[in-house]
Tab-separated table of C-alpha atoms in Angstrom:
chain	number	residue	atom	x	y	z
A	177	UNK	CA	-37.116	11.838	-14.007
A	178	UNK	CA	-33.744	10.604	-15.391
A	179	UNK	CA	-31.801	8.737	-13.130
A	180	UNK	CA	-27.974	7.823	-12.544
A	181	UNK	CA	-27.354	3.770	-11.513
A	182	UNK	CA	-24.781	2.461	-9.427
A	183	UNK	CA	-23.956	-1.043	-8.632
A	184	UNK	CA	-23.042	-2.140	-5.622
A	185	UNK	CA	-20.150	-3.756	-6.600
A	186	UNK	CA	-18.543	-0.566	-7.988
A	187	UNK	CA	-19.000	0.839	-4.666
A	188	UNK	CA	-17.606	-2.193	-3.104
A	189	UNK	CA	-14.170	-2.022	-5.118
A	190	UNK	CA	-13.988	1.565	-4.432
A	191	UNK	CA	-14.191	1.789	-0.897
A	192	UNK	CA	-12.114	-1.186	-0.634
A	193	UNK	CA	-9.018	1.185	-2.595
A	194	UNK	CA	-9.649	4.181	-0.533
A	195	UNK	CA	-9.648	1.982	2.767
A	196	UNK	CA	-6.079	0.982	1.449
A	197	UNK	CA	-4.758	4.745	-0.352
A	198	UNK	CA	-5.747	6.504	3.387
A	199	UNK	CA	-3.597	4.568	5.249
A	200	UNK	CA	-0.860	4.274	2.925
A	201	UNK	CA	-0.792	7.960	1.258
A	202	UNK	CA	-0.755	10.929	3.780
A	203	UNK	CA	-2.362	13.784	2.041
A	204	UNK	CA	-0.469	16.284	-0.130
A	205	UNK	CA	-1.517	19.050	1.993
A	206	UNK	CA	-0.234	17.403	5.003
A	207	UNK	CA	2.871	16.418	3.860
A	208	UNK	CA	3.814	20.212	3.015
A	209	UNK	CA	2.445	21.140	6.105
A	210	UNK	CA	4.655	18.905	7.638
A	211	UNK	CA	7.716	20.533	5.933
A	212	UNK	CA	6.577	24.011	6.689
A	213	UNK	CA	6.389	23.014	10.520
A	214	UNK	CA	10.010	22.031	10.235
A	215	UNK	CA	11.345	25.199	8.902
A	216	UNK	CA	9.213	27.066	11.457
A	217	UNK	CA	10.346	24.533	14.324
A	218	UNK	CA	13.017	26.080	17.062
A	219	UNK	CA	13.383	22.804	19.011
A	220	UNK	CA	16.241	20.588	17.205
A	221	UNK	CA	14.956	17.389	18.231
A	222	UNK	CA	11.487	18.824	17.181
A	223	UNK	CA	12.935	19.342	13.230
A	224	UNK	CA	14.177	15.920	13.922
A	225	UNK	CA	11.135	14.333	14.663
A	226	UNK	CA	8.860	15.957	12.316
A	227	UNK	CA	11.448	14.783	9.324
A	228	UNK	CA	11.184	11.152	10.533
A	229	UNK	CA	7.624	11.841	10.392
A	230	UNK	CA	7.746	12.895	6.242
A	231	UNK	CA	10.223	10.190	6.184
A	232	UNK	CA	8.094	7.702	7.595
A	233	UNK	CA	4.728	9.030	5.076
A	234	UNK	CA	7.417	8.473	1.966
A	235	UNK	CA	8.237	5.638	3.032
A	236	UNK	CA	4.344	4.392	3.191
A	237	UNK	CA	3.813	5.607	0.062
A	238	UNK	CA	6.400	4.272	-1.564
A	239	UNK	CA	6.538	0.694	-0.090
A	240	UNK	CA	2.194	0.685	0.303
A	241	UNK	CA	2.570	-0.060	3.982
A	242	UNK	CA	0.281	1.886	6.600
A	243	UNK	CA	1.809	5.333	7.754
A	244	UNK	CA	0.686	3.978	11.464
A	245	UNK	CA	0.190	0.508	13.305
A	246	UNK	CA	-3.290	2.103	14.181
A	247	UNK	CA	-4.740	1.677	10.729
A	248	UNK	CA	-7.855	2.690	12.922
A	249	UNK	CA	-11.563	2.347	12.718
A	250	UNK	CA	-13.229	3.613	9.904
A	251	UNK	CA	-15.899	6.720	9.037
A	252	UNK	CA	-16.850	6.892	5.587
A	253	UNK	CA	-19.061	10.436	5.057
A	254	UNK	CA	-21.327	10.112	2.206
A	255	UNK	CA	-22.800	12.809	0.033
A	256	UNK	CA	-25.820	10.759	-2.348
A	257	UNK	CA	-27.492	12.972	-5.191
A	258	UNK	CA	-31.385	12.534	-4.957
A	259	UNK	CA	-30.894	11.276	-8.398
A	260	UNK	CA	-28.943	8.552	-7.841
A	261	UNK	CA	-30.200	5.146	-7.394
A	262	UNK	CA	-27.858	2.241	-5.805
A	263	UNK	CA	-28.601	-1.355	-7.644
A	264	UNK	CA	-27.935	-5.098	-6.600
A	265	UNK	CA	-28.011	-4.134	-2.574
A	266	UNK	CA	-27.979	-2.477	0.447
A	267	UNK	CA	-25.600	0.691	0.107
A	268	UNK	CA	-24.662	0.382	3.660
A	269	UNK	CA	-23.861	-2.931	3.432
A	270	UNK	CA	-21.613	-2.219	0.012
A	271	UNK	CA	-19.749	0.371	2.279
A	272	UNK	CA	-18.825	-2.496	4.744
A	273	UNK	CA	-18.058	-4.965	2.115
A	274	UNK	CA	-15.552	-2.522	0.945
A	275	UNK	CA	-14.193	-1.840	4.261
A	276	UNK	CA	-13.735	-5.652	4.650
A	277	UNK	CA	-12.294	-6.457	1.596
A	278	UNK	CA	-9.998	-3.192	1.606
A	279	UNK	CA	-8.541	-4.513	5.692
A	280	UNK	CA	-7.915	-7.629	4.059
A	281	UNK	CA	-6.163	-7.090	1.021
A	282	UNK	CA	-4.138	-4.257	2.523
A	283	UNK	CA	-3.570	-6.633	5.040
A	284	UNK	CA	-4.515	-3.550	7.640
A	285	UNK	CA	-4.736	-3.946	11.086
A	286	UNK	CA	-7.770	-5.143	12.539
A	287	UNK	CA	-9.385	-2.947	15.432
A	288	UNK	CA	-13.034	-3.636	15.380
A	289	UNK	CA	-14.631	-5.122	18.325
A	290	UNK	CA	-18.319	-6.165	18.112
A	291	UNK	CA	-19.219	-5.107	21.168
A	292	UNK	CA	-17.852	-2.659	23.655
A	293	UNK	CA	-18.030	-4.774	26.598
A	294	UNK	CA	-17.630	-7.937	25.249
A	295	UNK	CA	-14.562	-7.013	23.299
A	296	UNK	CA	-14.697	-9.836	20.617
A	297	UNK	CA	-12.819	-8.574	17.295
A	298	UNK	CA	-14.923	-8.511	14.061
A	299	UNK	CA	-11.991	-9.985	11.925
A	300	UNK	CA	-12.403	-7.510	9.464
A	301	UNK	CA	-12.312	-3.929	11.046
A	302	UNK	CA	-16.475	-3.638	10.002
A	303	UNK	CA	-18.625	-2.047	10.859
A	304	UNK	CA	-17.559	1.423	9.831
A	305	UNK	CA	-19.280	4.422	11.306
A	306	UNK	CA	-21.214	6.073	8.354
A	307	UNK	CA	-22.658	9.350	7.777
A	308	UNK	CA	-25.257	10.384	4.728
A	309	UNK	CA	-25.925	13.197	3.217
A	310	UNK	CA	-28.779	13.381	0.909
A	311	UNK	CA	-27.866	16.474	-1.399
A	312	UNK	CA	-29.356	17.936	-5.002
A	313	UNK	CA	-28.193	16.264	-7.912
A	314	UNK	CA	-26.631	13.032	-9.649
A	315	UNK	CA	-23.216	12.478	-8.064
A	316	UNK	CA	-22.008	10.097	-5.509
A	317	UNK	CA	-19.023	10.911	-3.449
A	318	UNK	CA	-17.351	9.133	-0.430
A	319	UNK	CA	-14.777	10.185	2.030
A	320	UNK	CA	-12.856	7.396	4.138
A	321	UNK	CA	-11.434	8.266	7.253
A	322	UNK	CA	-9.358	5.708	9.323
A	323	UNK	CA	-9.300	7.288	12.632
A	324	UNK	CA	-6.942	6.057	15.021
A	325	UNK	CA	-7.963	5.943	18.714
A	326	UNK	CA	-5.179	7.618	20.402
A	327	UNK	CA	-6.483	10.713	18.386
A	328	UNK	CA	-9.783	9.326	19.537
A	329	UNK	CA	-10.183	9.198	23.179
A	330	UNK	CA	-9.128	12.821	23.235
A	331	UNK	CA	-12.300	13.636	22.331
A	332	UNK	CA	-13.724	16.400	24.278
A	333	UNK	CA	-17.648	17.691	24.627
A	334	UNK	CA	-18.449	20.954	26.208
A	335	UNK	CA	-22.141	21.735	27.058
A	336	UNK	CA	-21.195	25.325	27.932
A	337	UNK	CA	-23.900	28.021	29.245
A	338	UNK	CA	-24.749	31.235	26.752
A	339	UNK	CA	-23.019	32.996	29.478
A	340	UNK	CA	-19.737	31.366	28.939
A	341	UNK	CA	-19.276	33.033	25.947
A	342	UNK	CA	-16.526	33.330	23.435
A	343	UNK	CA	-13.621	33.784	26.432
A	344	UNK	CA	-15.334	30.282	27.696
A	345	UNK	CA	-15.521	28.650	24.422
A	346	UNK	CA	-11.395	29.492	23.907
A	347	UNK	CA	-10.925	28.167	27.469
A	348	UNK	CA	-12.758	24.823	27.042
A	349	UNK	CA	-10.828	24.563	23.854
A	350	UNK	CA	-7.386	25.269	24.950
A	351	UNK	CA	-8.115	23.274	27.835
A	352	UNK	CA	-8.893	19.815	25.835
A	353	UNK	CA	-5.946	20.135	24.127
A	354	UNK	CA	-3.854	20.886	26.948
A	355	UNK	CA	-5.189	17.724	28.344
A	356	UNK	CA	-4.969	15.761	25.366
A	357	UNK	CA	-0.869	16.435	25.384
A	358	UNK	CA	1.016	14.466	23.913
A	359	UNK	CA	-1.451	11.542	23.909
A	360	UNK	CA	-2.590	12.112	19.977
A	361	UNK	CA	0.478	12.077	18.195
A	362	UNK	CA	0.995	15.939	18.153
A	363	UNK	CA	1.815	17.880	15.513
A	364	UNK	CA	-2.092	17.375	15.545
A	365	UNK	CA	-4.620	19.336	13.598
A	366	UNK	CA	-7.482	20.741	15.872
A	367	UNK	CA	-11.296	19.986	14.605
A	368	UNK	CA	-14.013	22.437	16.690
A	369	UNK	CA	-17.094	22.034	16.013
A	370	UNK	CA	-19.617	24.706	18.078
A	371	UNK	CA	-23.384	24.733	17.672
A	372	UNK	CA	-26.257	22.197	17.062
A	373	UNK	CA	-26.978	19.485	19.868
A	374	UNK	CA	-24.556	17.672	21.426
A	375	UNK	CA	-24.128	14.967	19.201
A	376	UNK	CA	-24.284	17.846	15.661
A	377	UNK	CA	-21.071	19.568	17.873
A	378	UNK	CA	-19.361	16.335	17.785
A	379	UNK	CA	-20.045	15.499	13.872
A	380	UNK	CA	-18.705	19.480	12.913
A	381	UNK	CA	-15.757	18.346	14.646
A	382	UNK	CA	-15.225	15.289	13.009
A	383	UNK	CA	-16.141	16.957	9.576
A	384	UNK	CA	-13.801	19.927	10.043
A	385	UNK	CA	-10.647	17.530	9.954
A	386	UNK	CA	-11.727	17.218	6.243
A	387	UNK	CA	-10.706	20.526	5.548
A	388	UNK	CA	-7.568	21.038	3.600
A	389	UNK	CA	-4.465	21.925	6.429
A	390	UNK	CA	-4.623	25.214	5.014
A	391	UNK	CA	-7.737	26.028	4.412
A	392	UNK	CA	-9.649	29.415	6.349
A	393	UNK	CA	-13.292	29.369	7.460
A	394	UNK	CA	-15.085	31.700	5.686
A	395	UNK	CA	-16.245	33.371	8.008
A	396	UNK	CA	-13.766	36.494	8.980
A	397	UNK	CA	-14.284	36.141	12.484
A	398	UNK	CA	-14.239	32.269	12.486
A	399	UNK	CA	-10.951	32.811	10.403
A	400	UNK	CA	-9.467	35.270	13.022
A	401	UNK	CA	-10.513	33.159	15.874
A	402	UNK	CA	-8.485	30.281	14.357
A	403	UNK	CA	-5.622	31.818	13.691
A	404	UNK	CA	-5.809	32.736	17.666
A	405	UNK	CA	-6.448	29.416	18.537
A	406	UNK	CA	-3.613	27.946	16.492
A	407	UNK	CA	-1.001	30.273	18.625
A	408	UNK	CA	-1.932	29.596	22.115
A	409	UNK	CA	-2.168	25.708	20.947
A	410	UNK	CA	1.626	26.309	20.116
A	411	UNK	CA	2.512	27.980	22.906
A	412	UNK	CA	1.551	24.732	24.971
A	413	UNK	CA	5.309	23.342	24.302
A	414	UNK	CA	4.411	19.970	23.849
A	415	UNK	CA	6.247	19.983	20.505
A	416	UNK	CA	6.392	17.278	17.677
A	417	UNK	CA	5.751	13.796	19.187
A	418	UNK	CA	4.987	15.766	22.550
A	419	UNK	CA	8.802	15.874	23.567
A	420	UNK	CA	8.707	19.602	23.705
A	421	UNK	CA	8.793	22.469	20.798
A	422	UNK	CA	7.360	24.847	18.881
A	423	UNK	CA	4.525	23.171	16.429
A	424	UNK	CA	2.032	21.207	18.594
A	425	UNK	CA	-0.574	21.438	15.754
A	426	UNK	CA	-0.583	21.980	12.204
A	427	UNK	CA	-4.313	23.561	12.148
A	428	UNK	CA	-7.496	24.535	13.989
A	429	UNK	CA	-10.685	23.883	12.015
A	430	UNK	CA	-13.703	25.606	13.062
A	431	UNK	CA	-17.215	24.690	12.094
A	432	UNK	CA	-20.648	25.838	13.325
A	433	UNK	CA	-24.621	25.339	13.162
A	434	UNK	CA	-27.207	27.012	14.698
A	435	UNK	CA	-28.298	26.163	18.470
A	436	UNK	CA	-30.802	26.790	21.332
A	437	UNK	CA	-31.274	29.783	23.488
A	438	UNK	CA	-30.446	28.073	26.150
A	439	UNK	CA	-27.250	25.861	25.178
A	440	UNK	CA	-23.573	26.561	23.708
A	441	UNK	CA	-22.375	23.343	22.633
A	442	UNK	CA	-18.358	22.479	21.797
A	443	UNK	CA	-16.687	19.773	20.477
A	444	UNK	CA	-12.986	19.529	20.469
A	445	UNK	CA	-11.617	16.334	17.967
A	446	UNK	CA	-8.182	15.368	17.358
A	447	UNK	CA	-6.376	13.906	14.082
A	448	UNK	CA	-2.875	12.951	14.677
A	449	UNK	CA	-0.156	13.999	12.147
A	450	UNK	CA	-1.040	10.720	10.164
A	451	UNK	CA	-4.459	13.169	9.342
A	452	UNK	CA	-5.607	10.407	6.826
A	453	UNK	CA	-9.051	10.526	4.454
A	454	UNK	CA	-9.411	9.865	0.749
A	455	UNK	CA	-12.644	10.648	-1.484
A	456	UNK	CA	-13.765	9.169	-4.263
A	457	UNK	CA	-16.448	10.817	-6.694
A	458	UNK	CA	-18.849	9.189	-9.064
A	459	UNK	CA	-21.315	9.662	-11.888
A	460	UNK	CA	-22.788	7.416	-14.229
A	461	UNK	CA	-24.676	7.024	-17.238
A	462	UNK	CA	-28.388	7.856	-17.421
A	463	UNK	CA	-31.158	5.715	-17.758
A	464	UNK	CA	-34.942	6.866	-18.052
């Protein structure tokens, strides 16, 4: 069978760039996001805010300093074609080299500790957290997400009863945001994850902050329920940078997987308005 080669070097010097372009370049569908939220915005020092914010992202982008102090710790999500075969190393170690290198060249933030009791910084914001996918095909791809913590520890996990149902999944929902308040850097975008096992929940969630701002689940209903969810977010009031308004989040992402008869799983994750991820997508030459 004809397979596609990859050093690990090229993978090294491409996570290294992304590790530096998501923390310096705030997505294009963000950004105009971030400009429709001001027009839509009824709270003046909410428009006020929200421009320092697309100030702040040109200003990143233009000088290639982070958008936040919180260049975060990083989740690289990677999608491997069965064909493809990684030379000269460990892929997951390649990943962390480029994580390393990319921290300290961008001269990002560190925010790694080795261990969570201990508290001892790694020096080089490694290890990242990293997901595979093994999928049909020849093509590499990887998507870097710095994910700041403040986003982070509003993390919520819901291991709801069948019996909750939908008016209990909107309540849990609703209610981790409302908690969350202004803690994650609102205007946030809203990632939902509900099915699986607890931990599946929790990676939908994460996954669904992928999603273009604009983007629509496929699903009608899923759409719909969305769309719902976005509106009562927004009728919280906490507002751009939580000081009160109209646009507490830019999105609600849903995504969901099967589950048990006897469980209803929901996961509620946050991105802050610096919603940062870049992907990179590869394929080689053939060799037999």
């Amino acid at each position: 069978m004809a397979l596609q080669e990859i050093t690990v070097s090229l993978i090294v010097e491409n996570v290294a760039r992304l590790c530096q372009e998501a923390n310096f370049d705030l997505p294009s569908d963000v950004r105009d996001a971030l400009q429709e939220a001001a027009d839509l915005e009824e709270s003046s020092q909410g428009k006020r805010i929200l421009g320092e914010i697309y100030e702040n992202a040109c200003i990143a982008q233009q000088e290639r300093i982070p958008l936040c102090q919180d260049t975060g710790m990083v989740l690289v999500f990677v999608e491997i074609g069965q064909d493809v075969h990684v030379t000269g190393g460990s892929l997951t170690e390649a990943i962390n080299a480029g994580v390393a290198r990319g921290y300290q060249e961008g001269y990002l933030r560190k925010s790694v500790v080795a261990d969570p009791l201990h508290r001892k910084n790694t020096g080089d914001n490694t290890p990242a957290v990293i997901y595979y996918d093994i999928v049909p095909g020849d093509q590499l791809r990887i998507t870097v997400m710095p994910k700041g913590f403040g986003s982070e520890n509003c993390t919520a996990l819901g291991m709801l009863k069948p019996a909750d149902g939908l008016d209990g999944v909107k309540r849990f929902i609703l209610d981790a945001v409302d908690k969350a308040g202004p803690n994650p850097c609102p205007p946030v975008t809203v990632g939902i994850g509900i099915g699986g096992t607890a931990d599946k929940a929790l990676l939908l969630a994460k996954r669904a902050l992928l999603r273009d701002v604009k983007s629509a689940n496929q699903d009608p209903d899923l759409a719909a329920l969305e769309r719902e969810l976005l509106e009562a977010i927004n009728k919280l009031g906490y507002g751009p940078g939580g000081l009160g308004g109209r646009i507490t989040a830019l999105a609600v992402h849903i995504e969901t997987y099967p589950t048990h008869i006897a469980g209803l799983p929901v996961a509620v994750c946050l991105n802050c308005h610096a919603a940062r991820h870049k992907t990179w997508e590869w394929r080689g030459e053939k060799v037999e």
